[in-house]
XYZ file of C-alpha atoms in Angstrom:
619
model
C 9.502 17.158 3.787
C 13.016 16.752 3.401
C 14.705 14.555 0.693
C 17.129 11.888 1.907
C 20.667 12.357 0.692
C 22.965 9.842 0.709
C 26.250 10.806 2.852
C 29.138 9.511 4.504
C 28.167 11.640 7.568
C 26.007 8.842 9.783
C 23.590 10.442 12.268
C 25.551 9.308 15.593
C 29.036 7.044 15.517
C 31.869 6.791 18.420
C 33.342 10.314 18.676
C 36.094 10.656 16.483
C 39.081 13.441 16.210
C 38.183 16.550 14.411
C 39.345 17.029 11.457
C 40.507 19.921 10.753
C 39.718 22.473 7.581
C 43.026 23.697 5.512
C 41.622 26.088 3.773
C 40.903 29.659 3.694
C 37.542 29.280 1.660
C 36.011 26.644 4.211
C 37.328 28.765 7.184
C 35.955 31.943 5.993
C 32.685 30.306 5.753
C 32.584 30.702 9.508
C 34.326 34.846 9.603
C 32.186 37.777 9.656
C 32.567 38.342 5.999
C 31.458 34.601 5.227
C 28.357 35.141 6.598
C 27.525 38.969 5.239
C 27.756 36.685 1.819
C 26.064 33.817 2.979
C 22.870 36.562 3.921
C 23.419 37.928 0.749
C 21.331 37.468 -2.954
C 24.447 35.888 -4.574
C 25.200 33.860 -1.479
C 28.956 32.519 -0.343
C 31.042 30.851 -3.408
C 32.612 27.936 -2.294
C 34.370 25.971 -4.934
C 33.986 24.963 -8.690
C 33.972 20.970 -9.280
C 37.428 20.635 -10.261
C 38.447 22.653 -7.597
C 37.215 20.843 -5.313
C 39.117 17.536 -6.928
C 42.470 19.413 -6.922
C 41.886 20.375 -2.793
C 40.626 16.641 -1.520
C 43.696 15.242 -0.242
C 44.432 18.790 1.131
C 41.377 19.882 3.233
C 38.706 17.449 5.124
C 36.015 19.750 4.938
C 36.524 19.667 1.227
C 36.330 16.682 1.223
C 33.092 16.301 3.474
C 31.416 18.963 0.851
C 32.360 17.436 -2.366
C 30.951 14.201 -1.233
C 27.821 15.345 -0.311
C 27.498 17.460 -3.796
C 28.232 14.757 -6.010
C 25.559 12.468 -4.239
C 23.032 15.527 -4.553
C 23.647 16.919 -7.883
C 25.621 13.999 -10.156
C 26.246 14.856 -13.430
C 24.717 17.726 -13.156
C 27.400 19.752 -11.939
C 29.945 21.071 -14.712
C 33.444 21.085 -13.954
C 33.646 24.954 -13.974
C 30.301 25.389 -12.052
C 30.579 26.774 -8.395
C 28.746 25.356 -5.491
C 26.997 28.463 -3.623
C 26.133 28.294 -0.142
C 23.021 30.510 1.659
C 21.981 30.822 5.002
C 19.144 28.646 5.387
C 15.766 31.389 6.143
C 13.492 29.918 8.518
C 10.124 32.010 9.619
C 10.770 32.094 13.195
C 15.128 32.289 12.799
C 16.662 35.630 12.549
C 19.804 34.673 10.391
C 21.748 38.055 10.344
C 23.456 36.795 13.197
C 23.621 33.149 13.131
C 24.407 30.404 10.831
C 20.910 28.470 10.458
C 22.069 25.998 7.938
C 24.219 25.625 4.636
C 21.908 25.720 1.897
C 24.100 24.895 -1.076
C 23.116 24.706 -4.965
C 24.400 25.227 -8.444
C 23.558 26.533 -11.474
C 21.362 24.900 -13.682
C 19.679 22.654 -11.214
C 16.619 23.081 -9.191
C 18.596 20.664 -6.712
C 20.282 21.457 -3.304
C 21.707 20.245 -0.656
C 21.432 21.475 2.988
C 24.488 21.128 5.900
C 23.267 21.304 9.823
C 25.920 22.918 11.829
C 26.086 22.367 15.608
C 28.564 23.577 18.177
C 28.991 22.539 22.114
C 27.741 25.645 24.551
C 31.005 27.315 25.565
C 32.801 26.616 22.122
C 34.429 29.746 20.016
C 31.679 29.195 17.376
C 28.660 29.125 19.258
C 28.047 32.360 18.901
C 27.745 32.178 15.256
C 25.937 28.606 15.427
C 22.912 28.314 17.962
C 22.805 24.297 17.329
C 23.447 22.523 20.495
C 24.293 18.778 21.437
C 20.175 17.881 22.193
C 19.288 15.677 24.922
C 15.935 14.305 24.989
C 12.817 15.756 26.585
C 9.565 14.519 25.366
C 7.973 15.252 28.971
C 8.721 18.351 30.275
C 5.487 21.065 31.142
C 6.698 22.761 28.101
C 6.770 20.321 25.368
C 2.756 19.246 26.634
C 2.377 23.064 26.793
C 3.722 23.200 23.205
C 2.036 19.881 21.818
C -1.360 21.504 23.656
C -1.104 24.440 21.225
C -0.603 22.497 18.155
C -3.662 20.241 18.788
C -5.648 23.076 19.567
C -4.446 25.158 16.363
C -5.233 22.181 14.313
C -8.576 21.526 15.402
C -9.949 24.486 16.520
C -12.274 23.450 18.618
C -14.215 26.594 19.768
C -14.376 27.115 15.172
C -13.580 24.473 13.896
C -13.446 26.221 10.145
C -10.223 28.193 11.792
C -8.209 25.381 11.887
C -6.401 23.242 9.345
C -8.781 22.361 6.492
C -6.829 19.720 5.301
C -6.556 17.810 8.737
C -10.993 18.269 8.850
C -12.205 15.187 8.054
C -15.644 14.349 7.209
C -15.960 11.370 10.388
C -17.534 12.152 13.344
C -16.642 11.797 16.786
C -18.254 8.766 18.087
C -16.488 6.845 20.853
C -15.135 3.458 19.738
C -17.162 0.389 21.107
C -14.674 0.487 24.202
C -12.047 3.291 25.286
C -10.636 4.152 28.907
C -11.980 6.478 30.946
C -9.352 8.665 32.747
C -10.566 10.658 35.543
C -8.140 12.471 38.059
C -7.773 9.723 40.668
C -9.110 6.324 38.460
C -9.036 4.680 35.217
C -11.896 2.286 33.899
C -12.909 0.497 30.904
C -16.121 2.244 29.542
C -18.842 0.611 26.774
C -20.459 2.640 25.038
C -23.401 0.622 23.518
C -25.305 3.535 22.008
C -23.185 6.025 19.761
C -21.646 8.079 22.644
C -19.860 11.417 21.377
C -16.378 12.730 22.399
C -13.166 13.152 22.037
C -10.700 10.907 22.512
C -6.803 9.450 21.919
C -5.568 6.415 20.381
C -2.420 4.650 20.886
C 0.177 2.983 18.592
C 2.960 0.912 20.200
C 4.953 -2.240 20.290
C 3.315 -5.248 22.088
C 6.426 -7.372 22.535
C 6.745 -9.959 24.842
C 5.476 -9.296 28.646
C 7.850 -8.395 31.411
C 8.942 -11.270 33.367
C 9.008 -9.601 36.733
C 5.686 -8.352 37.008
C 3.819 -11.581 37.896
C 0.905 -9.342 38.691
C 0.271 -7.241 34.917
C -2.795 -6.285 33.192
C -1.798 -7.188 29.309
C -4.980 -7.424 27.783
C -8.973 -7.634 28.032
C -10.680 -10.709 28.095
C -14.624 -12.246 28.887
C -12.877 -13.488 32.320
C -11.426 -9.713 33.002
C -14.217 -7.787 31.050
C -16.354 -6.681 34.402
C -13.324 -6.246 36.815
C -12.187 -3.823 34.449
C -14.923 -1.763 34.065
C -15.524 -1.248 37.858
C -11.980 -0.155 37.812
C -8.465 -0.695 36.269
C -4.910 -0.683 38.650
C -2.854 1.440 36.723
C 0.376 -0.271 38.294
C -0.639 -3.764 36.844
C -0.309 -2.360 33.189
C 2.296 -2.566 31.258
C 4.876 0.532 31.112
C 3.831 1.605 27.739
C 0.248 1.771 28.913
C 0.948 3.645 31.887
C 2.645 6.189 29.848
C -0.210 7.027 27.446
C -2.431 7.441 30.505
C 0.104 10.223 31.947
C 0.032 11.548 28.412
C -3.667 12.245 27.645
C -4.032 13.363 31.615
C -1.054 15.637 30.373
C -2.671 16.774 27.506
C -6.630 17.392 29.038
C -8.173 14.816 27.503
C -10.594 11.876 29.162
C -10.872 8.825 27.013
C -8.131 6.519 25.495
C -8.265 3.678 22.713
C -5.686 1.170 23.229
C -6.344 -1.955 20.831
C -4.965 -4.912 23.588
C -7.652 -3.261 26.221
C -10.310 -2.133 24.188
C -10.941 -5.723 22.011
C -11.970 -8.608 23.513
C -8.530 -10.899 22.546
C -10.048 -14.100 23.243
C -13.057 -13.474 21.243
C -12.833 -14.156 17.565
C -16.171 -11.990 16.813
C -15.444 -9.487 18.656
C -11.883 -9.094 17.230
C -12.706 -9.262 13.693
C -15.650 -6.437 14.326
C -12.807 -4.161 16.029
C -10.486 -4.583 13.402
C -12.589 -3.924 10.611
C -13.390 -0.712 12.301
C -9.688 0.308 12.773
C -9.796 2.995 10.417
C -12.259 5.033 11.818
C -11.350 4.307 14.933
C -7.593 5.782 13.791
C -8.700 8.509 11.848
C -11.291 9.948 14.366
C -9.375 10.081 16.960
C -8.124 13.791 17.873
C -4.477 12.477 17.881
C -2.258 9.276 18.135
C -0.138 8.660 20.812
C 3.137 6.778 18.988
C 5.328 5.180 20.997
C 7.939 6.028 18.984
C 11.328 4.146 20.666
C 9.973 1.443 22.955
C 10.488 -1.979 21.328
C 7.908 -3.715 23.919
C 5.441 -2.270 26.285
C 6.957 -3.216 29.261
C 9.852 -0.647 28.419
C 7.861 2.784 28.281
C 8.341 5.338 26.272
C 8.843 8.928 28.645
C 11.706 7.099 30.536
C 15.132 7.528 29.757
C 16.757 5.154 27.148
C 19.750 3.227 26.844
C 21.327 5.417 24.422
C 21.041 8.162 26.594
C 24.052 10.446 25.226
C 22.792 13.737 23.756
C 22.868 13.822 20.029
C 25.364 15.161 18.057
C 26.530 14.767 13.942
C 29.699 12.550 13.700
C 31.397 14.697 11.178
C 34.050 16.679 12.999
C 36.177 19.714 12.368
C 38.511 21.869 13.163
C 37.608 25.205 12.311
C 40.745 28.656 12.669
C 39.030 31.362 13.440
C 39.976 35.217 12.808
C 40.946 36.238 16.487
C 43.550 33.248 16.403
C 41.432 30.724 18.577
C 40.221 27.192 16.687
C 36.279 26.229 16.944
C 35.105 22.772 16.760
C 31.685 22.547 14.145
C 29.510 19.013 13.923
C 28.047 18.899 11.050
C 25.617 16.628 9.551
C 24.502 16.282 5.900
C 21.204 15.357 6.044
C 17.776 15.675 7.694
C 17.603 13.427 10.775
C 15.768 10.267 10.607
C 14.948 8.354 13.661
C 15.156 4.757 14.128
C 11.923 3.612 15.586
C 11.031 0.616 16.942
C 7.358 1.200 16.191
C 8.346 1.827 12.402
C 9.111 -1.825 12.450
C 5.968 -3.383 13.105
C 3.343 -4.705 10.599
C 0.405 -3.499 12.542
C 1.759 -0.147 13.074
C 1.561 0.982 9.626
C -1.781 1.298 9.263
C -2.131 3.210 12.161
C 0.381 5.603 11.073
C -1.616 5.943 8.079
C -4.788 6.205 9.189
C -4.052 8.671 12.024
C -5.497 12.225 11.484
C -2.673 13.830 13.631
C 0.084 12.235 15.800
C 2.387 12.674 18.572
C 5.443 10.393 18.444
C 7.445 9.837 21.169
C 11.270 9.641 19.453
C 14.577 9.207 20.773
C 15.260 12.982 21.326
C 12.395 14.972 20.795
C 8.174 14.911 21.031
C 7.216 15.550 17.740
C 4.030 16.254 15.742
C 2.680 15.345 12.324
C -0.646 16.342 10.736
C -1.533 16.972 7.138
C -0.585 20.661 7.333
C 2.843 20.212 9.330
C 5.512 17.903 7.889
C 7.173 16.020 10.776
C 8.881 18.364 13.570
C 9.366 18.984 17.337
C 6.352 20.223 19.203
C 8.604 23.097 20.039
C 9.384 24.185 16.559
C 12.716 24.982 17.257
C 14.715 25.670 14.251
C 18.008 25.417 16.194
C 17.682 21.678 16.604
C 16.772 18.872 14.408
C 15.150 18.658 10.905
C 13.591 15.681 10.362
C 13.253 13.196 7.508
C 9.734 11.229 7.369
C 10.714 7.253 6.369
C 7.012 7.297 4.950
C 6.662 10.472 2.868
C 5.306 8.569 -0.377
C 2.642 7.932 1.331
C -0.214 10.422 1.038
C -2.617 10.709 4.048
C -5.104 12.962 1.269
C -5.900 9.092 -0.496
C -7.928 8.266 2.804
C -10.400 11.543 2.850
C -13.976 10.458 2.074
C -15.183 14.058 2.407
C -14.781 14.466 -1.242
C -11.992 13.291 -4.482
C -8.638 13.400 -2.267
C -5.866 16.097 -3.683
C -4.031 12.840 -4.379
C -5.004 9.640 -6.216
C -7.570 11.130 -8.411
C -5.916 8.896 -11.424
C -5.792 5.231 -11.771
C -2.387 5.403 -12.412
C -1.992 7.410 -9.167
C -3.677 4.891 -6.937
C -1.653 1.625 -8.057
C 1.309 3.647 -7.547
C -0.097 4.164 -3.956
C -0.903 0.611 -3.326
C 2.306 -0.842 -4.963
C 4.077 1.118 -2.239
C 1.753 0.484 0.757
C 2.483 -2.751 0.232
C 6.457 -2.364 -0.750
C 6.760 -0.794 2.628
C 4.609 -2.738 4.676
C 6.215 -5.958 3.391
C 9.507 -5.171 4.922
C 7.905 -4.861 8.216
C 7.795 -7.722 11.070
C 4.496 -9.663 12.158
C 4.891 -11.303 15.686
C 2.179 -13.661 13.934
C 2.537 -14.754 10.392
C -0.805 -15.269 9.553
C -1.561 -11.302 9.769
C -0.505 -10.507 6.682
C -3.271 -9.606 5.267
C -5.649 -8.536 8.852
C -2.651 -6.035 9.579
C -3.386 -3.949 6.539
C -7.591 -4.608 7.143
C -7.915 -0.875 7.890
C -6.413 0.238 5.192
C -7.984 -1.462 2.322
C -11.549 -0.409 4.502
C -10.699 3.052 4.019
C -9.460 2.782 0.289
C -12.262 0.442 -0.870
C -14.843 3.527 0.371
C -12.416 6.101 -1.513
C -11.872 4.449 -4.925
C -14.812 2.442 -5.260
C -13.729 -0.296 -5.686
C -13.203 -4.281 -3.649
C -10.114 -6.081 -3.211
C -9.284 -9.964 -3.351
C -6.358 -11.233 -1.251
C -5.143 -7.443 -1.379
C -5.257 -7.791 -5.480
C -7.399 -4.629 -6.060
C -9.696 -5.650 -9.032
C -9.533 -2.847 -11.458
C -5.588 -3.593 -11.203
C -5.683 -7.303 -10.863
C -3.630 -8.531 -13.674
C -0.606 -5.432 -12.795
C -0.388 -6.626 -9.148
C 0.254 -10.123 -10.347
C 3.849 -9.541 -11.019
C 4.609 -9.089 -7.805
C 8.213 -10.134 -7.161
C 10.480 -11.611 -4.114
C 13.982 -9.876 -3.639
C 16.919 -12.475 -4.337
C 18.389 -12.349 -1.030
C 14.507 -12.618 0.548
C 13.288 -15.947 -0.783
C 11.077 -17.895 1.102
C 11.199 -21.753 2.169
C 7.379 -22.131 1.521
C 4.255 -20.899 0.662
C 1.348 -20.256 3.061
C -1.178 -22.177 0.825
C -3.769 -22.336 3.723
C -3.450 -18.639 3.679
C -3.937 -17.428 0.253
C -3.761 -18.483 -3.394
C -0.273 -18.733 -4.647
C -0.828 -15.869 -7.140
C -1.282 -13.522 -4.001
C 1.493 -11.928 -2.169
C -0.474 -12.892 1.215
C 0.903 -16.279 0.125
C 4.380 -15.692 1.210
C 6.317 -14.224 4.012
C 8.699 -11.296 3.773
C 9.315 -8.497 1.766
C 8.222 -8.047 -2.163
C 8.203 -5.111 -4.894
C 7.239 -4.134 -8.401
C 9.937 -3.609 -10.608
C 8.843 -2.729 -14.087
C 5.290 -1.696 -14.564
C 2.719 -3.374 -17.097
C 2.056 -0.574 -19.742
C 0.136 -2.532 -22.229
C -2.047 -6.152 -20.843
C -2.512 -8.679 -22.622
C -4.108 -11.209 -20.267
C -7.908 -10.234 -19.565
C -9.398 -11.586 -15.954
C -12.744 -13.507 -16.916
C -13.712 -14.486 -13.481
C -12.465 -13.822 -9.963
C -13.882 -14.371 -6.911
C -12.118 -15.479 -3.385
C -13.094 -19.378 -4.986
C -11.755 -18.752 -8.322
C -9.583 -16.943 -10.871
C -9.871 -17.546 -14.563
C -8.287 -15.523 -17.133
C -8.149 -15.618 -20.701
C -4.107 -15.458 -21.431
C -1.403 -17.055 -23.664
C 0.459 -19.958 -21.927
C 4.007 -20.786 -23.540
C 5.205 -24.196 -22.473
C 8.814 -25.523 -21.501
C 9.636 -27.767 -24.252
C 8.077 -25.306 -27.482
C 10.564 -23.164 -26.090
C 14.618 -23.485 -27.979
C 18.000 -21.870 -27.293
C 17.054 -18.652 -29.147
C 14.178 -18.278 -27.035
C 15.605 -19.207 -23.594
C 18.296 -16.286 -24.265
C 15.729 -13.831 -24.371
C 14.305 -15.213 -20.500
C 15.167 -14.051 -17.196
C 13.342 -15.425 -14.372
C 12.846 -14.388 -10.578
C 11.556 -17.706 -8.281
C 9.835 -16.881 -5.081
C 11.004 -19.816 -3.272
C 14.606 -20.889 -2.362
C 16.209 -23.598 -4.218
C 16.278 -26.313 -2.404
C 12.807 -25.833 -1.925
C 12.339 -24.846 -5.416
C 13.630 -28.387 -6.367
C 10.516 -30.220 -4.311
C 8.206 -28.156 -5.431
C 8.977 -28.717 -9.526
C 9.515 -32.571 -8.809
C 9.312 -33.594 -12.308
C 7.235 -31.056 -13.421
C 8.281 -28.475 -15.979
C 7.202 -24.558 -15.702
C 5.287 -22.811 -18.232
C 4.732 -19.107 -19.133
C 2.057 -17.172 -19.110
C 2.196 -14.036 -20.302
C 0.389 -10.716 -17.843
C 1.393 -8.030 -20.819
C 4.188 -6.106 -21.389
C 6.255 -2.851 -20.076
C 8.380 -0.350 -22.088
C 12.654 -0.148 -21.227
C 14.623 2.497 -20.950
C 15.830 1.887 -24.346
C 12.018 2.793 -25.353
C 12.438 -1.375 -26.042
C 8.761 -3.578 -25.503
C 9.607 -6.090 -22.727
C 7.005 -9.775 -21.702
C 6.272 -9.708 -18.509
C 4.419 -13.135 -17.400
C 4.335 -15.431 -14.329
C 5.922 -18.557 -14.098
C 3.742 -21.485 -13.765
C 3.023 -25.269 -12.962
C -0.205 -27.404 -13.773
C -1.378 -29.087 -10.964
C -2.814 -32.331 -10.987
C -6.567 -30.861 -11.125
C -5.319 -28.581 -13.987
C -5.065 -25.423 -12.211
C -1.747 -23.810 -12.311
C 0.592 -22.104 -9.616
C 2.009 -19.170 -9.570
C 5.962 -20.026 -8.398
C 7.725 -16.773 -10.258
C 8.320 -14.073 -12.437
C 9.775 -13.824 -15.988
C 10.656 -11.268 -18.389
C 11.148 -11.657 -22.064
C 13.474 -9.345 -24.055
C 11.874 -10.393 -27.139
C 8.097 -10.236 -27.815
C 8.482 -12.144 -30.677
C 8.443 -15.299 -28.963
C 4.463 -14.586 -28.546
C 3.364 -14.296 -32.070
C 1.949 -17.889 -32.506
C 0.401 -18.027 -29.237
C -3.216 -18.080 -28.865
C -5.109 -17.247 -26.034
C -7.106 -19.616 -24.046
C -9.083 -19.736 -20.445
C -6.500 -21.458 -17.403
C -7.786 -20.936 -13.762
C -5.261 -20.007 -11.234
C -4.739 -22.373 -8.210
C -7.070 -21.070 -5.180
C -6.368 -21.394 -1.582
C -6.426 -24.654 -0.262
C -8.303 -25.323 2.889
């Protein structure tokens, strides 16, 4: 997996002129001689930090370099240290010809940072780089041919102990209650009532909004539709996206299909509650996922080509002189390639990602593939195009493997971590429908409450409830109100949009006494607004969840109170409060309506603990 960098050189921006390299290090970096060195053990010496200072205003690809160093390797880099370039060594790249990629480092850190050279076909440097502008093809007979092999490598299905252990799970391969049936010449919706074996796809997209022009389309099952579509489904009354993943698993050899709009009964409340529950086995037994990687809504597709249909090439431009007298033209980019997915903005999507055993993901330029063994790359491997950077990399598909303890999360500390980002990540995701916030993550707390053991209460694990109270909401991403009807106010299901954890509770001091879905008590000390003086206040900083104005209603003439969750250590190896800020209801309870820190523990010394009970949900 690839570490993101940050760089002035965006992915893809209007064309711009080249700039042009004025000096003889960066142009010999590109000459016979620069690559013999860059092959070599002591690799190609570019520049020392100051050097590199002194040549800035003379030469852009200086420039370019420097900027990218400084981000990767801060202080550091000594003034007198070099930055050494290598030819990147991939398994399948012979590099005694070709310039893979600039793999540059410096002594005394483990750091390094990595340049991706490309050059148009007929260019004076494309015999020396083999990186071409790409255009997309996630369709043609040999990308299936290539994602074919992958699948089958994985899962070895003639031996299965051939393939890769850490993709094995311990779940079988029991059909889902309902998953299409594609045959040669006709698609139908099968049952399986009894535990049916075999195996089968799944598919992740975007529902958006139908298309307007197809009076006629099949969007979901229903009781009225249930029959009709078990006799037989129309393929041209689906939507595009649907159609696609049916062309994709007759591509790929395989019969039956789980797509969650045709496989649950959406008008039935039962029935959808059942399915969902189930999502995680359905996700993680199926042999792969089909992601739908760039379509925003189904009726778009995802195999047809896109709006931004120009082939892909790094915005950073330059001018390169070249030793027969001629002048090459090198892209470069300083950084793995992350796409920009639609799919990677949806809520419900998440989970699936997570969940998902293997996948195929249908991105802007390229089909790529993703198990536990193979970090995120094109089906066809190839080295000369792009190197990818995973957007969810911190999140460890090993947590989910009930075969035995998972290679990560095997300490407590571990595990909150893991939540603590599920939930970081998933918060800053869109929900077509508000009140999923907590059903949209359903399969993942399924398959973590099997794993650790353990239950969770509005997604408040219990063995961590008092940490995952101080939950906080970004300045700029305060909410108007609270979803009362929803959850309790002292869950994050309570609120819309994106939260975090800042500074983790080290030491508690509040101790949960009772909690239930009905009621929270705790035994904790409670510091109230007027025992509290100038000295005190000075030490304070609070974080509301709610915006101001309707902060203001929601006080009326109420004042907060403080109740303190435990305490975290600073930088500055300094003990730092951390508590929620609270009001009393009229029935006594209190509500959760912020965060505060307190520089100074002091303030706690005469407080005693007693039993309060947190507001629960209303009804």
């Amino acid at each position: 997996m690839k570490n993101p960098r940050k760089s002035s050189s965006a992915n893809i921006s209007p064309r711009k002129k080249a700039r042009k390299s004025r000096c003889s290090v960066c142009a010999s970096l590109f000459s016979k001689n620069g690559l013999q060195a860059l092959n070599s053990s002591t690799g190609f010496s570019h520049r020392t930090f100051e050097e590199y200072k002194s040549t800035l205003a003379s030469c852009d690809f200086c420039n370019f370099i420097f900027g990218l160093a400084v981000d990767g390797f801060g202080h550091s880099w000594l003034p007198n240290t070099h930055l050494v370039f290598r030819n990147k060594n991939e398994p399948r790249v012979n590099v005694k010809s070709i310039i893979n990629a600039l793999e540059g480092s410096i002594e005394g850190s483990d750091g390094t940072i990595t340049i991706y050279p490309f050059a148009k076909e007929n260019d004076p440097l494309s015999t020396m780089i083999p990186r071409r502008p790409l255009c997309r093809d996630v369709k043609s007979s040999h990308v299936f041919n290539e994602a074919k092999k992958l699948i089958n490598t994985c899962l070895s299905p003639k031996d299965p102990s051939l393939g890769h252990q850490r993709c094995r799970y311990s779940g079988d391969n029991v059909l889902p209650t309902r998953v299409i049936r594609i045959n040669d010449r006709s698609v139908q919706l099968q049952i399986n009532k009894t535990d049916r074996r075999g195996s089968y796809l799944a598919l992740s997209y975007c529902w958006g909004n139908p298309d307007p022009n197809k009076q006629t389309s099949l969007y979901k099952l229903h009781n009225d539709n249930l029959d009709r579509l078990v006799e037989a489904i129309r393929v041209d009354e689906l939507e595009q996206s649907v159609q696609d993943a049916i062309n994709v698993t007759r591509q790929l050899g395989y019969t039956y299909l789980w797509i969650d709009r045709l496989c649950i009964i959406q008008d039935c409340e039962i029935d959808m509650a059942h399915e969902i529950s189930r999502m995680a086995t359905i996700y993680k037994n199926a042999d792969v996922t089909i992601a739908a990687g760039t379509s925003e809504r189904a009726a778009e597709g995802f195999l047809g080509t896109l709006s931004t249909n120009a082939p892909y090439l790094p915005s950073s431009k330059f001018s390169i002189p070249m030793e027969n007298g001629r002048k090459g033209t090198v892209y470069l980019s300083g950084k793995a390639y992350e796409p920009n997915h639609a799919l990677d903005k949806r809520g419900w999507t998440m989970q699936e990602y997570m969940l998902s055993s293997r996948m195929l993901i249908f991105s802007d330029y390229q089909l790529l593939w993703q198990c536990q063994e193979i970090e995120l790359q094109s089906v066809t491997g190839d080295e000369q195009g792009l190197e990818y950077q995973q957007h969810l990399e911190s999140l460890p598909w090993a947590a989910f493997d009930d075969g035995g303890e998972p290679a990560y999360g095997t300490h407590d500390s571990d595990k909150l971590y893991l939540w603590k980002t599920i939930i970081m990540q998933y918060t800053r995701r869109n929900l077509k429908v508000s009140d999923d916030r907590l059903p949209a993550v359903t399969g993942i707390t399924t398959a973590l409450q099997k794993v650790w053991g353990d239950s969770h209460i509005y997604g408040h694990w219990q063995q961590w409830f008092i940490e995952l109270l101080a939950w906080q909401i970004p300045e700029d991403s305060r909410v108007k109100d609270r979803r009362l009807n929803r959850a309790p106010s002292w869950s994050w299901v309570s609120v819309d949009g994106e939260i975090e954890f800042k500074d983790p509770i080290i030491a508690k001091d509040a101790i949960v006494k009772t909690l239930t879905a009905r009621m929270v008590t705790i035994s904790c000390k409670i510091l109230m607004y007027e025992e509290m003086d100038d000295a005190d206040w000075s030490t304070l900083s609070q974080d509301f969840d709610l915006v101001d104005s309707a902060l203001t209603q929601e006080f009326g003439d109420r004042q907060p109170e403080y109740l303190l969750l435990g305490s975290t250590t600073t930088c500055d190896t300094e003990e730092r409060g951390l508590g929620l800020i609270v009001l009393r209801t009229d029935n006594g309870t209190y509500r959760r309506v912020g965060v505060a820190a307190f520089s100074d523990m002091s303030i706690w010394d005469q407080v005693s603990h007693r039993v309060v009970e947190l507001e629960p949900k209303q009804k």
